[in-house]
Amino acid sequence: MVQPFEHESDPGDLLSTLEVIEAQPLATRAEAYDALHDTLARRLEAAPGTASAS
């Protein structure tokens, strides 16, 4: 399984993660994109100054 993107300081890490995901078979790729989405959504929600949509 592909490790989700975790490093906020280096955009190259995100690009590397995407390249690794794209090289995977379709089913694995779907799971990896799902994990990446969850990671990025959690980081966005935890970002300082983020207003919640209520």
PDB file of N, CA, C and O in Angstrom, residues 2-3 11-14 16 18 22 25 27 30-34 37-38 40-41 52-53:
ATOM      1  N   VAL A   2       0.447   2.266  -0.674  1.00  0.00           N
ATOM      2  CA  VAL A   2       1.182   3.517  -0.772  1.00  0.00           C
ATOM      3  C   VAL A   2       0.954   4.330   0.490  1.00  0.00           C
ATOM      4  O   VAL A   2      -0.170   4.453   0.960  1.00  0.00           O
ATOM      5  N   GLN A   3       2.031   4.873   1.033  1.00  0.00           N
ATOM      6  CA  GLN A   3       1.912   5.725   2.207  1.00  0.00           C
ATOM      7  C   GLN A   3       1.291   7.056   1.796  1.00  0.00           C
ATOM      8  O   GLN A   3       1.691   7.647   0.801  1.00  0.00           O
ATOM      9  N   PRO A  11       6.270  20.428  -1.289  1.00  0.00           N
ATOM     10  CA  PRO A  11       5.305  20.041  -2.311  1.00  0.00           C
ATOM     11  C   PRO A  11       5.818  18.911  -3.200  1.00  0.00           C
ATOM     12  O   PRO A  11       5.039  18.185  -3.806  1.00  0.00           O
ATOM     13  N   GLY A  12       7.133  18.732  -3.270  1.00  0.00           N
ATOM     14  CA  GLY A  12       7.699  17.642  -4.047  1.00  0.00           C
ATOM     15  C   GLY A  12       7.296  16.291  -3.493  1.00  0.00           C
ATOM     16  O   GLY A  12       7.195  15.315  -4.236  1.00  0.00           O
ATOM     17  N   ASP A  13       7.061  16.227  -2.183  1.00  0.00           N
ATOM     18  CA  ASP A  13       6.609  14.975  -1.590  1.00  0.00           C
ATOM     19  C   ASP A  13       5.232  14.591  -2.118  1.00  0.00           C
ATOM     20  O   ASP A  13       4.969  13.411  -2.358  1.00  0.00           O
ATOM     21  N   LEU A  14       4.363  15.566  -2.293  1.00  0.00           N
ATOM     22  CA  LEU A  14       3.043  15.286  -2.855  1.00  0.00           C
ATOM     23  C   LEU A  14       3.179  14.789  -4.286  1.00  0.00           C
ATOM     24  O   LEU A  14       2.551  13.809  -4.674  1.00  0.00           O
ATOM     25  N   SER A  16       5.755  13.296  -5.626  1.00  0.00           N
ATOM     26  CA  SER A  16       6.326  11.946  -5.570  1.00  0.00           C
ATOM     27  C   SER A  16       5.258  10.930  -5.206  1.00  0.00           C
ATOM     28  O   SER A  16       5.200   9.842  -5.781  1.00  0.00           O
ATOM     29  N   LEU A  18       2.049  11.168  -5.735  1.00  0.00           N
ATOM     30  CA  LEU A  18       1.150  11.011  -6.884  1.00  0.00           C
ATOM     31  C   LEU A  18       1.781  10.132  -7.967  1.00  0.00           C
ATOM     32  O   LEU A  18       1.096   9.310  -8.580  1.00  0.00           O
ATOM     33  N   GLU A  22       0.169   6.653  -9.287  1.00  0.00           N
ATOM     34  CA  GLU A  22      -0.152   6.459 -10.701  1.00  0.00           C
ATOM     35  C   GLU A  22       0.491   5.206 -11.278  1.00  0.00           C
ATOM     36  O   GLU A  22       0.004   4.658 -12.261  1.00  0.00           O
ATOM     37  N   PRO A  25      -1.548  -0.603  -9.932  1.00  0.00           N
ATOM     38  CA  PRO A  25      -2.742  -1.121 -10.622  1.00  0.00           C
ATOM     39  C   PRO A  25      -3.985  -0.337 -10.181  1.00  0.00           C
ATOM     40  O   PRO A  25      -3.991   0.275  -9.104  1.00  0.00           O
ATOM     41  N   ALA A  27      -7.012  -0.897  -8.883  1.00  0.00           N
ATOM     42  CA  ALA A  27      -7.635  -1.091  -7.565  1.00  0.00           C
ATOM     43  C   ALA A  27      -6.768  -0.492  -6.452  1.00  0.00           C
ATOM     44  O   ALA A  27      -7.265   0.183  -5.555  1.00  0.00           O
ATOM     45  N   ALA A  30      -6.918   3.332  -6.603  1.00  0.00           N
ATOM     46  CA  ALA A  30      -8.148   3.884  -6.023  1.00  0.00           C
ATOM     47  C   ALA A  30      -8.042   3.959  -4.507  1.00  0.00           C
ATOM     48  O   ALA A  30      -8.400   4.977  -3.901  1.00  0.00           O
ATOM     49  N   GLU A  31      -7.542   2.910  -3.885  1.00  0.00           N
ATOM     50  CA  GLU A  31      -7.366   2.909  -2.426  1.00  0.00           C
ATOM     51  C   GLU A  31      -6.371   3.975  -1.996  1.00  0.00           C
ATOM     52  O   GLU A  31      -6.576   4.667  -0.988  1.00  0.00           O
ATOM     53  N   ALA A  32      -5.288   4.123  -2.741  1.00  0.00           N
ATOM     54  CA  ALA A  32      -4.257   5.107  -2.393  1.00  0.00           C
ATOM     55  C   ALA A  32      -4.790   6.527  -2.528  1.00  0.00           C
ATOM     56  O   ALA A  32      -4.511   7.388  -1.687  1.00  0.00           O
ATOM     57  N   TYR A  33      -5.559   6.787  -3.593  1.00  0.00           N
ATOM     58  CA  TYR A  33      -6.151   8.125  -3.744  1.00  0.00           C
ATOM     59  C   TYR A  33      -7.159   8.407  -2.631  1.00  0.00           C
ATOM     60  O   TYR A  33      -7.249   9.538  -2.141  1.00  0.00           O
ATOM     61  N   ASP A  34      -7.895   7.407  -2.211  1.00  0.00           N
ATOM     62  CA  ASP A  34      -8.830   7.566  -1.105  1.00  0.00           C
ATOM     63  C   ASP A  34      -8.084   7.929   0.182  1.00  0.00           C
ATOM     64  O   ASP A  34      -8.475   8.848   0.904  1.00  0.00           O
ATOM     65  N   HIS A  37      -6.768  11.481  -0.121  1.00  0.00           N
ATOM     66  CA  HIS A  37      -7.869  12.427   0.073  1.00  0.00           C
ATOM     67  C   HIS A  37      -8.176  12.608   1.553  1.00  0.00           C
ATOM     68  O   HIS A  37      -8.319  13.729   2.036  1.00  0.00           O
ATOM     69  N   ASP A  38      -8.269  11.493   2.283  1.00  0.00           N
ATOM     70  CA  ASP A  38      -8.561  11.564   3.716  1.00  0.00           C
ATOM     71  C   ASP A  38      -7.476  12.342   4.459  1.00  0.00           C
ATOM     72  O   ASP A  38      -7.773  13.179   5.315  1.00  0.00           O
ATOM     73  N   LEU A  40      -5.348  14.637   3.255  1.00  0.00           N
ATOM     74  CA  LEU A  40      -5.382  16.062   2.912  1.00  0.00           C
ATOM     75  C   LEU A  40      -6.608  16.759   3.506  1.00  0.00           C
ATOM     76  O   LEU A  40      -6.515  17.906   3.953  1.00  0.00           O
ATOM     77  N   ALA A  41      -7.748  16.076   3.562  1.00  0.00           N
ATOM     78  CA  ALA A  41      -8.953  16.658   4.157  1.00  0.00           C
ATOM     79  C   ALA A  41      -8.745  16.905   5.650  1.00  0.00           C
ATOM     80  O   ALA A  41      -9.131  17.964   6.160  1.00  0.00           O
ATOM     81  N   SER A  52     -15.357  26.533   9.583  1.00  0.00           N
ATOM     82  CA  SER A  52     -16.161  25.369   9.229  1.00  0.00           C
ATOM     83  C   SER A  52     -17.411  25.842   8.504  1.00  0.00           C
ATOM     84  O   SER A  52     -17.960  26.905   8.773  1.00  0.00           O
ATOM     85  N   ALA A  53     -17.852  25.039   7.569  1.00  0.00           N
ATOM     86  CA  ALA A  53     -19.056  25.371   6.804  1.00  0.00           C
ATOM     87  C   ALA A  53     -20.273  24.826   7.556  1.00  0.00           C
ATOM     88  O   ALA A  53     -20.613  23.675   7.454  1.00  0.00           O
TER      89      ALA A  53
END
